[in-house]
Coordinates of C-alpha atoms and ligand atoms in Angstrom, one line a residue:
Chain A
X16 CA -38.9 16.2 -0.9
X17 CA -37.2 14.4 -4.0
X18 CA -34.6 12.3 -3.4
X19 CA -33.8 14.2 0.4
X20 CA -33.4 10.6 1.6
X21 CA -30.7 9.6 -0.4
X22 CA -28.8 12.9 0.2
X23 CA -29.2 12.9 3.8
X24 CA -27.4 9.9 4.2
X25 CA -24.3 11.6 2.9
X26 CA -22.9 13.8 6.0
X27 CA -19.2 14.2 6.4
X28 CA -17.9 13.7 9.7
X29 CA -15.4 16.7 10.5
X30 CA -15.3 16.8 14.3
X31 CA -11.8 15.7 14.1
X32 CA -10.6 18.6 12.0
X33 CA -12.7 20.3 14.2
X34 CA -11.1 19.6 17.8
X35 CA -7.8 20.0 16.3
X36 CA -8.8 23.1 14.2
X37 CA -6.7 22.0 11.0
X38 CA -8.4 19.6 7.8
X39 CA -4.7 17.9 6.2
X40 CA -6.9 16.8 3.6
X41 CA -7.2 18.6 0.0
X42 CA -5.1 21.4 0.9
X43 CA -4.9 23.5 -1.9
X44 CA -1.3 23.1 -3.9
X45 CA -0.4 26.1 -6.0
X46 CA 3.0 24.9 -7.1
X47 CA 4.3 22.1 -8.9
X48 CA 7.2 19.9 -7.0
X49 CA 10.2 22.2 -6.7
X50 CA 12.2 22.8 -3.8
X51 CA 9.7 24.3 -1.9
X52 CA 5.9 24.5 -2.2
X53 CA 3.1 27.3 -2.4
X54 CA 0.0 25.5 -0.3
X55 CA -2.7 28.2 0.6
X56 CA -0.2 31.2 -0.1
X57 CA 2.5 29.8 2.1
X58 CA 6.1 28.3 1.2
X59 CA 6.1 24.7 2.7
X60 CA 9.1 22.3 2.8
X61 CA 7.6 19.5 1.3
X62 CA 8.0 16.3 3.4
X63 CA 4.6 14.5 2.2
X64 CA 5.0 14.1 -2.1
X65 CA 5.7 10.4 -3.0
X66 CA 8.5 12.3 -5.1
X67 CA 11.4 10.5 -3.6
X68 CA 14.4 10.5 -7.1
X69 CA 12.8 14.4 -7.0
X70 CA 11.5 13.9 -10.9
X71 CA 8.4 15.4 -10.8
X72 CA 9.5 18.8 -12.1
X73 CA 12.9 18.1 -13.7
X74 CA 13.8 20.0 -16.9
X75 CA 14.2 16.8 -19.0
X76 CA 11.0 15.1 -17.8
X77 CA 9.2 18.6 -18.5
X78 CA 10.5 18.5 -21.9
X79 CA 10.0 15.3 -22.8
X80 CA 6.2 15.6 -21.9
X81 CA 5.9 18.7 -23.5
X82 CA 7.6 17.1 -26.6
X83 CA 5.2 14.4 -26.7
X84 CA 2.2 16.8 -26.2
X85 CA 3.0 18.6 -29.1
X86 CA 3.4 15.6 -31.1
X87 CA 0.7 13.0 -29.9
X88 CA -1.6 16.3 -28.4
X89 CA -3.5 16.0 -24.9
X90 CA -4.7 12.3 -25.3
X91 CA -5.3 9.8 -28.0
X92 CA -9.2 9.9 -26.6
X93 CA -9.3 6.2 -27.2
X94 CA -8.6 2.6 -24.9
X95 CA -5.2 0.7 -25.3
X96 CA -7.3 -2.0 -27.7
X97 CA -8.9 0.9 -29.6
X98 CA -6.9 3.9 -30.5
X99 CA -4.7 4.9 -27.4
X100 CA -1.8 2.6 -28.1
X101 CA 0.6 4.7 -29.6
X102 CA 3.9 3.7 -30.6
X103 CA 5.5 5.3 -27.4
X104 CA 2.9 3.2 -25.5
X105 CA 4.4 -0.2 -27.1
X106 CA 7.6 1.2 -26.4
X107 CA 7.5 2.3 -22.8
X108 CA 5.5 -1.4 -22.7
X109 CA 9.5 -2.9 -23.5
X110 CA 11.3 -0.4 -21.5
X111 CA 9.4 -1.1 -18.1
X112 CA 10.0 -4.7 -19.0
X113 CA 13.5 -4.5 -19.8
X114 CA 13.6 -2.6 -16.1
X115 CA 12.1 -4.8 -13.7
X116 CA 13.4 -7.7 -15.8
X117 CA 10.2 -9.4 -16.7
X118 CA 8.7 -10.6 -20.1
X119 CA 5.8 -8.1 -20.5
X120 CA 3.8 -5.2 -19.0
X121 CA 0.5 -3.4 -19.8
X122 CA 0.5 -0.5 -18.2
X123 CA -3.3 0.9 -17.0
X124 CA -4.6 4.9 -16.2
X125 CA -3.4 3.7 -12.2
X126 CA -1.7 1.3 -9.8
X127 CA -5.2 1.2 -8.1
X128 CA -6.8 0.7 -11.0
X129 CA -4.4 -2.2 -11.7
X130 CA -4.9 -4.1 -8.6
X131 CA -8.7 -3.8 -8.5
X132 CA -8.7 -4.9 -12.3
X133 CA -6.1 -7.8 -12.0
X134 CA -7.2 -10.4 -9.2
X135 CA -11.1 -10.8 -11.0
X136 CA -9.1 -11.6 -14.0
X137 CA -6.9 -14.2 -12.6
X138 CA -8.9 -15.7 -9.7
X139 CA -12.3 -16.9 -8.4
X140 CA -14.7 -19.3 -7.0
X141 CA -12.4 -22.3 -6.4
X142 CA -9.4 -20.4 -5.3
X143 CA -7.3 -18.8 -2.3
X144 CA -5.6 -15.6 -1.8
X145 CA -3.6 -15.0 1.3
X146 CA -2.5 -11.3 1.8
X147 CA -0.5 -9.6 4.2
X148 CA -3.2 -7.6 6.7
X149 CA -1.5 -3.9 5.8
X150 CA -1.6 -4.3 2.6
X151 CA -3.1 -1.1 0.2
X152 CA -6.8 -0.7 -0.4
X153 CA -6.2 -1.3 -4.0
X154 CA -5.4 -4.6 -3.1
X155 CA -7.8 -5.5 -0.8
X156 CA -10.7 -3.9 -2.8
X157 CA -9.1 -5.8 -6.0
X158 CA -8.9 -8.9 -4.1
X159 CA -12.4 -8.7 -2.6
X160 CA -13.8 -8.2 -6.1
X161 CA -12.4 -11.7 -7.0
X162 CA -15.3 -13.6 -5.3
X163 CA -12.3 -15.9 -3.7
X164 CA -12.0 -17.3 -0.1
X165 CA -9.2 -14.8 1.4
X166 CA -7.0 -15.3 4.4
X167 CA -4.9 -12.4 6.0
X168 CA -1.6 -13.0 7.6
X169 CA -0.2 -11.3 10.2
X170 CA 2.3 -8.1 8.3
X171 CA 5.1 -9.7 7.3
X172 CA 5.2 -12.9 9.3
X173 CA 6.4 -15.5 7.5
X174 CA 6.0 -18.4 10.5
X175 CA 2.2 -17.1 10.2
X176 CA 1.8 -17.1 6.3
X177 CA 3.5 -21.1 5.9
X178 CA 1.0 -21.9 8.9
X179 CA -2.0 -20.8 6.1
X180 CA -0.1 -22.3 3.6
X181 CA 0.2 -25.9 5.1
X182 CA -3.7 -26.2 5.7
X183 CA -5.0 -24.8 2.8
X184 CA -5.6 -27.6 0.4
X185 CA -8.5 -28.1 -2.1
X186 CA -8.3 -25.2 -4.0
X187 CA -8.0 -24.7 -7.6
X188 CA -4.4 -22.0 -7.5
X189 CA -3.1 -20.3 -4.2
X190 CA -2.0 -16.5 -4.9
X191 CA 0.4 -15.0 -2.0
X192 CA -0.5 -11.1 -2.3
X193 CA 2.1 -8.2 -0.4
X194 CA 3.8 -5.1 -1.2
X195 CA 7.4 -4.4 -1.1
X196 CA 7.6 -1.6 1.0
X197 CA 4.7 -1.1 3.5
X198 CA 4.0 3.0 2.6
X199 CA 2.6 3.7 6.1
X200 CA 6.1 2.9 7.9
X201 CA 8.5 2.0 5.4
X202 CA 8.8 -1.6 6.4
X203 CA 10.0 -4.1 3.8
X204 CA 8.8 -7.7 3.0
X205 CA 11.0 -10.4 3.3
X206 CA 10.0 -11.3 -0.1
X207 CA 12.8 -13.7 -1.1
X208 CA 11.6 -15.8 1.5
X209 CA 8.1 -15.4 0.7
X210 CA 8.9 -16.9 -3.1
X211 CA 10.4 -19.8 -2.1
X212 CA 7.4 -20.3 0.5
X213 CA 5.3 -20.1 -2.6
X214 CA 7.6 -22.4 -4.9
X215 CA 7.3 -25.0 -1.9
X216 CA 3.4 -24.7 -1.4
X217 CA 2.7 -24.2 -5.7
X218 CA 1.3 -20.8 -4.9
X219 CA 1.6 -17.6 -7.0
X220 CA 3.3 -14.5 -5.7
X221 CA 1.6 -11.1 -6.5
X222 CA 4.0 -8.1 -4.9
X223 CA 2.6 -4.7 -5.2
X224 CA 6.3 -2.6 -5.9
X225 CA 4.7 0.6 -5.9
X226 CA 7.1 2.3 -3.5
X227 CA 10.0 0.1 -3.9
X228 CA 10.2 0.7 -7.6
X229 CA 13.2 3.8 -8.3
X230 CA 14.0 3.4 -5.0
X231 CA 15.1 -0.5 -3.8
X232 CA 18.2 -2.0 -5.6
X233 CA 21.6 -1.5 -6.8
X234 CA 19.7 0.2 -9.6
X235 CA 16.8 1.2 -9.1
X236 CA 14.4 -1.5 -10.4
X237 CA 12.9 -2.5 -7.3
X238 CA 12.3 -5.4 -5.1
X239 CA 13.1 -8.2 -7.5
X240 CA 16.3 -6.4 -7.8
X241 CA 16.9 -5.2 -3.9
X242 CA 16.3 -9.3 -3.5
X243 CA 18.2 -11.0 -5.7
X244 CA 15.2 -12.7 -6.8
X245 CA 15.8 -13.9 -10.8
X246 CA 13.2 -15.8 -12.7
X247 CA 10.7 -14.7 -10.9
X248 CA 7.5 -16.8 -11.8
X249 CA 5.2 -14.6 -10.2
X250 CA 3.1 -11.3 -11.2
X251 CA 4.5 -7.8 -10.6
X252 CA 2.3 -4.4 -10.3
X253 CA 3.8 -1.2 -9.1
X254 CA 2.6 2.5 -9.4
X255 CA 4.1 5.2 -12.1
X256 CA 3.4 8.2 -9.9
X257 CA 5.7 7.8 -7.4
X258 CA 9.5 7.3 -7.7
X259 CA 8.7 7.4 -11.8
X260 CA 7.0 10.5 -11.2
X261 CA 4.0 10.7 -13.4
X262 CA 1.1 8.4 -13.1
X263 CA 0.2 5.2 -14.3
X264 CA -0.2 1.7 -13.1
X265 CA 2.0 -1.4 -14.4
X266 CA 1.1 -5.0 -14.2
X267 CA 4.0 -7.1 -15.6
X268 CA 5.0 -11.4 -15.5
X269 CA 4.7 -14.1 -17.7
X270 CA 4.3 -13.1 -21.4
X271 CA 1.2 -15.4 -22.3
X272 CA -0.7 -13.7 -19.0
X273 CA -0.4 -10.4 -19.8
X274 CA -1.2 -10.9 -23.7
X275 CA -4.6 -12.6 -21.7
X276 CA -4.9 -9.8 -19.4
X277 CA -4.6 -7.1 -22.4
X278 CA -8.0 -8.8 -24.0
X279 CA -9.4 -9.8 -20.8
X280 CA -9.0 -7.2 -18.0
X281 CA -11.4 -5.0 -18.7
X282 CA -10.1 -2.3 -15.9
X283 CA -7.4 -2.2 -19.1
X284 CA -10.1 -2.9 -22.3
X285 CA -12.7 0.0 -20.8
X286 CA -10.8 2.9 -20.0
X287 CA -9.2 6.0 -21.9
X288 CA -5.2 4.7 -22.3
X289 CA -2.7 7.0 -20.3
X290 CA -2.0 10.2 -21.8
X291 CA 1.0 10.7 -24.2
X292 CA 2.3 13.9 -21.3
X293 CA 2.6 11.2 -19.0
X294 CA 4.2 7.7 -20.9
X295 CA 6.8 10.0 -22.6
X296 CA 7.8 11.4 -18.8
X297 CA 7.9 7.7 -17.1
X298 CA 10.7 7.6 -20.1
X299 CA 12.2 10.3 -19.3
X300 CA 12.4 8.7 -15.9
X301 CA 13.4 6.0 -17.0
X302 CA 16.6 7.2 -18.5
X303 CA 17.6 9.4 -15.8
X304 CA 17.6 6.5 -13.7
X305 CA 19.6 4.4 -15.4
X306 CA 22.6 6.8 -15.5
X307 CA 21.9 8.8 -12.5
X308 CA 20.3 6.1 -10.0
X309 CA 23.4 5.9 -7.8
X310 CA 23.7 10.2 -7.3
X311 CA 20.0 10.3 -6.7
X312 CA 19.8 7.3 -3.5
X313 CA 22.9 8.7 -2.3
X314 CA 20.9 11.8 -1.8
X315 CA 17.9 10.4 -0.8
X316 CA 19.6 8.2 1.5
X317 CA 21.6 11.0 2.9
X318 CA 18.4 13.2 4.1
X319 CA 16.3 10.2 5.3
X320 CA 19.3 10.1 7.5
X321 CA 19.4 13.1 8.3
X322 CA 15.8 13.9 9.3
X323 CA 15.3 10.5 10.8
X324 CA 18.1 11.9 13.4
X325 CA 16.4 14.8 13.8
X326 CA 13.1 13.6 14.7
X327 CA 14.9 11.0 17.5
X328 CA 16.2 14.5 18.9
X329 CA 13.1 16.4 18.6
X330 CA 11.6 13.7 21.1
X331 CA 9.8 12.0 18.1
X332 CA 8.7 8.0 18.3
X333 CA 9.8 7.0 15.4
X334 CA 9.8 3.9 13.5
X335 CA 13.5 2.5 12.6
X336 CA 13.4 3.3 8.7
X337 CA 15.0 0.9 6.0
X338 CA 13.5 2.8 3.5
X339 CA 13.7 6.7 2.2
X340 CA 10.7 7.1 4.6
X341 CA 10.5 8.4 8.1
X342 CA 7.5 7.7 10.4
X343 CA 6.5 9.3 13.7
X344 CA 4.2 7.0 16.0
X345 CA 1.8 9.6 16.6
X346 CA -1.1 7.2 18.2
X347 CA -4.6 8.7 18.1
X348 CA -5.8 10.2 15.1
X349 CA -6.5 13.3 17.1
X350 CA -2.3 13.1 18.1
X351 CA -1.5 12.5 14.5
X352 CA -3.7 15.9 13.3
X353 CA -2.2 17.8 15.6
X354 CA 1.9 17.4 15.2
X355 CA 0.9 17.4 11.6
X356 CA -0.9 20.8 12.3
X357 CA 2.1 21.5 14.0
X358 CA 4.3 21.1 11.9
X359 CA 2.3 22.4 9.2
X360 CA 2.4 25.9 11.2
X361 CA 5.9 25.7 10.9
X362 CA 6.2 25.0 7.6
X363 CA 6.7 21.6 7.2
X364 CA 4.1 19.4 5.0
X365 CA 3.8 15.8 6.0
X366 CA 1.2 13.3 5.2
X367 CA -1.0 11.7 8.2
X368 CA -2.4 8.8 8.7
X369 CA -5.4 7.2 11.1
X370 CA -8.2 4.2 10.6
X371 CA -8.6 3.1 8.3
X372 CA -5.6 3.5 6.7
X373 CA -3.6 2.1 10.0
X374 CA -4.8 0.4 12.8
X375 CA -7.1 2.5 15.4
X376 CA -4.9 3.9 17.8
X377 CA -1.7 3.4 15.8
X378 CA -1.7 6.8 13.5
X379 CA 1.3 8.0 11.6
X380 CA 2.8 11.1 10.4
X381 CA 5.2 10.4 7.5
X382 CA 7.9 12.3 5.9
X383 CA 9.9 11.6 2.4
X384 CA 12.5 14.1 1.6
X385 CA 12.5 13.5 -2.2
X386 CA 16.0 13.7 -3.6
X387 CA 14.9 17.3 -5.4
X388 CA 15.4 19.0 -2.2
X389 CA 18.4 21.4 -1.8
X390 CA 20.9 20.6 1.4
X391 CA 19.8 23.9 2.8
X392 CA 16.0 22.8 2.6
X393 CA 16.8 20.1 4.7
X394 CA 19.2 21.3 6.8
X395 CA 15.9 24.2 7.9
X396 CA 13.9 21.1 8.2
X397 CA 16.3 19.4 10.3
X398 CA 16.2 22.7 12.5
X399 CA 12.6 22.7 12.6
X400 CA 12.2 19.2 13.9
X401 CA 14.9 19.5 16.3
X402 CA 13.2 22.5 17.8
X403 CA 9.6 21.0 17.9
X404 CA 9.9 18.4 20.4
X405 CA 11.2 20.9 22.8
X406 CA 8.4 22.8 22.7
Chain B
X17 CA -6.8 -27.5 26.9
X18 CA -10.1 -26.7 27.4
X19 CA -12.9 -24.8 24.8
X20 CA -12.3 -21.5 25.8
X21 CA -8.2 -21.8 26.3
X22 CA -7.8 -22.7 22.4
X23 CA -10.6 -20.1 21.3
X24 CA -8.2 -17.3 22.9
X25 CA -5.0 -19.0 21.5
X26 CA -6.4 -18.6 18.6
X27 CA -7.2 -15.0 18.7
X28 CA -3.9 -14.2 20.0
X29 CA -2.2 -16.3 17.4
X30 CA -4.1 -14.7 14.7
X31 CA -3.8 -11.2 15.6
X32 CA -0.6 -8.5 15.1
X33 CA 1.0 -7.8 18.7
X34 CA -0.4 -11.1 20.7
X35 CA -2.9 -8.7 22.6
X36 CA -4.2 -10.1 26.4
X37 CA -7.4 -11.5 25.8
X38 CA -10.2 -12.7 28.5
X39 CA -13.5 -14.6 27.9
X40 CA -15.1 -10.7 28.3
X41 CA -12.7 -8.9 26.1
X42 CA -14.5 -6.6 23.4
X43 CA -13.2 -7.5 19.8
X44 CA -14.1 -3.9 18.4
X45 CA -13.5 -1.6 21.4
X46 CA -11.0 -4.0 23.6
X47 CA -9.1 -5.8 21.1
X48 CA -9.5 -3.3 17.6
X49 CA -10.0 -6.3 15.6
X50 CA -11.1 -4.5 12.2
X51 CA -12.8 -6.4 9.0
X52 CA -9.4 -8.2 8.1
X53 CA -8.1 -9.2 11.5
X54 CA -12.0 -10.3 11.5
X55 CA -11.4 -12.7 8.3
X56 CA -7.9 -13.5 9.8
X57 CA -9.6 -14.9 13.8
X58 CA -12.3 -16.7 11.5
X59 CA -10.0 -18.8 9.4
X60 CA -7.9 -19.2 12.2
X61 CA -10.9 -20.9 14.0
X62 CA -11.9 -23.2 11.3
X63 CA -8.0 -24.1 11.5
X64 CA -8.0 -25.1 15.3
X65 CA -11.6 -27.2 15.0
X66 CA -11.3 -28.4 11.2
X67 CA -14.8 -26.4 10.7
X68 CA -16.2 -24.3 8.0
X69 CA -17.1 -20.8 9.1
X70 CA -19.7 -18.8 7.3
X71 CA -19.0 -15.0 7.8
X72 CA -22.7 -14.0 8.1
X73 CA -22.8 -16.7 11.2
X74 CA -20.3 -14.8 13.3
X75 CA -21.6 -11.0 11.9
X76 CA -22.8 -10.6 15.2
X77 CA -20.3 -11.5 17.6
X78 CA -19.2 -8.6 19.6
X79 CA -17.2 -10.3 22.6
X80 CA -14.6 -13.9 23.0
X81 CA -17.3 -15.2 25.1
X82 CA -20.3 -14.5 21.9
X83 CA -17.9 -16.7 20.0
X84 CA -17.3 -19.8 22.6
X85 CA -20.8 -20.0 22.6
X86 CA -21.5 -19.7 18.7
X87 CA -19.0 -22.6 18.5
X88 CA -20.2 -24.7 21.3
X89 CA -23.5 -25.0 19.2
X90 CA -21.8 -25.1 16.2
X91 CA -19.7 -28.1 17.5
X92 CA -22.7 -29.9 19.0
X93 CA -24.3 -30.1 16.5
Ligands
PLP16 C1 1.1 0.2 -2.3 C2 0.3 1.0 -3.2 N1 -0.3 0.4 -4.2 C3 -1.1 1.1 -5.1 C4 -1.2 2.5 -5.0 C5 -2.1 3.2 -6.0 O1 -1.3 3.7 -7.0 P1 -1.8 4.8 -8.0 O2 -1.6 6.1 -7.3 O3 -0.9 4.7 -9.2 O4 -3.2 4.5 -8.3 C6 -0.6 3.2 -3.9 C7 -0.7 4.6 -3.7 O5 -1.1 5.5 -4.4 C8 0.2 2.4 -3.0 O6 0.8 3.0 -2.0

């Protein structure tokens, strides 16, 4: 029969949702990101959005897209080098900048998107990248592409990574590639440290801010900031759609790379430029931050807190947070469906995670109690979680 | 130190949580060593004996003893 090979070769696996009896995976959302939200007819407290400064659905970020719709329409239907760079593009390029305090950024349709495009642009043959093992796929499928020897270090071991960086000699430029904050557990890099490692060995640092950016610092602009780390010499990506609450990836540094990068990364060059909706919301964002950063962590902080300490007294193993997210060691991926069934059933959305996204045998269920939630949301949450491990 | 001693240093040097390892330990089903802890005990190898490691060579290792031996005859020859 035509082509009956091919297709048979393509059989989803779904014995695990299966056993358990629940599929976490493209539930269908009805709402947008307020305080609670309609999945398959139900009101859910939602712990599992990436939402954390709660922006998603705030009036003046819905008005400012809706503002730019009307002005620029649905898209400019052209690339950034063609004609989707509109003057609120150029803009937003100086804004995000001006935020994370680097010379300039191009910002690409994704985060994923930037970190597959950007190491095939900046490495190859005759070089080495040495990347923290947890890092994201985006990064790893990114870094792959490059063609380059690679060399995992153990997560955020620093005795480990200058090991690596002693004996590799030979090659043409040494990249250092993490994140900021690790998004299965919340763990942070020590990423001060890891620069000066680099300035020592003459390596470039690459740090993936996607879920430090709005959240780390005294204001808001991430890592670099949370670090104290000034001048950096390194390149910077982070993703739009989480604490800046649209979508969008953004690869900022050095001035004369990125003006390369906007000629020569073709994940940039060959694909439809971010739609007006979304770069006039990240300014929205933008602006809230800066005069409402400190009212929005305080919040954040406040229910991370608070449902941290409820999980310890629901009986929960959960990882010591530094970050606005909380994660119960759930072990087996057949452990991690089911509390997140569980908790599901009571009304709670969370977002699991097995292999490959962690380490067989060391699933995750993690909860971010974005700053949109009302106190009385969390304090039912808080209830729920309390009561669960005494069941 | 002999061969085998510095091939399971190695391993647990160069993977997260300094697992127990034995000459018979399973890397997939013992020790969970995935496609980056994988890359990760490889370099480390061609660290401890100053060789270069092709990944296709060591595809088909399965246990710590499959890769004593692969080095043995790598070493001699
Ligand atoms: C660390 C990290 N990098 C990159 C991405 C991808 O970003 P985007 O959703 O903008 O493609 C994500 C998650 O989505 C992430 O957690």
């Amino acid at each position: 029969m035509y082509l009956h090979d091919f297709y048979s070769r393509f059989t989803l696996d779904e014995s695990l949702a299966e056993v358990t009896g629940f599929n976490p995976y493209y539930l269908s959302i009805e709402s947008g990101l307020e305080d609670k939200l309609m999945v398959n007819g139900a009101r859910l407290i939602n712990l599992a959005s990436n939402n954390y400064l709660g922006l998603a659905a705030d009036d003046r970020v819905k008005k400012a897209a809706v503002e730019a719709v009307q002005k620029y329409g649905a898209s400019l239907c052209g690339t950034p080098i063609a004609t989707g760079y509109i003057d609120l593009y150029k803009r937003l390029e100086g804004k995000l900048s001006a935020f994370v305090g680097l010379e300039e950024t191009m910002i690409l349709p994704s985060c994923y998107q930037a970190n597959n495009g950007l190491f095939s642009a900046i490495a190859g043959a005759q070089d080495l990248i040495i990347v923290d093992r947890y890092v994201h796929s985006s990064l790893i499928q990114g870094i792959k592409a490059a063609g380059c020897k690679i060399r995992p270090f153990l997560h955020n071991n620093l005795e480990h990574l200058e090991g690596i960086l002693q004996r590799s000699t030979g090659y043409r430029q040494i990249f250092v590639v993490t994140e900021s904050v690790f998004s299965t557990e919340g763990s942070v890099a020590p990423f001060q440290e890891i620069v000066q490692l680099c300035q020592k060995y003459n390596a470039l640092p690459v740090i993936d801010d996607s879920h430090g950016i709005g959240v780390l610092g005294k204001s808001g602009r991430g890592i670099l900031e949370e670090k104290g780390i000034e001048g950096y010499q390194g390149i910077y990506t982070a993703s739009l759609g989480k604490a800046i609450a649209a979508s969008g990836g953004m690869i900022s540094g050095k001035s004369a790379l990125i003006k390369h990068l906007k000629y020569y990364c073709p994940h940039l060059v060959y694909s439809t430029a971010l739609i007006p909706a979304a770069l006039a919301g990240i300014e929205a964002v933008l602006d809230i931050i800066d005069t409402e950063f400190g009212l929005l962590k305080k919040r954040l902080t406040s229910y991370q807190q608070i449902i941290y300490e409820s999980l310890l007294e629901g009986g929960f193993s959960v990882v010591q947070a530094k970050t606005p997210i909380n994660s119960i060691k759930s072990g087996s991926k057949e452990n991690t469906f089911i509390i997140t069934k569980k908790l599901f059933e009571k009304g709670i959305l969370t977002t699991p995670f097995i292999e490959p996204a962690v380490p067989q045998g060391e699933g995750r269920v993690r909860l971010i109690a974005g700053a949109n939630l009302s106190e009385d949301t969390i304090a039912e949450a808080a209830a729920v979680l309390k009561e669960m491990g005494r069941l | 130190m002999t061969l085998e001693q510095r091939v399971i240093k190695t391993l647990k040097d160069n993977l997260e949580k300094s697992p127990e390892i034995s000459l018979e330990s399973r890397l997939l089903e013992d020790l969970l060593v995935d496609s980056l802890d994988r890359m990760m005990l490889l370099s480390g190898l061609e660290d401890e004996f100053s060789i270069t490691i092709a990944e296709e060579d060591f595809a088909e290792v399965a246990t710590v003893s499959d890769i004593v031996r692969k080095l043995k005859a790598r070493l001699s020859d």
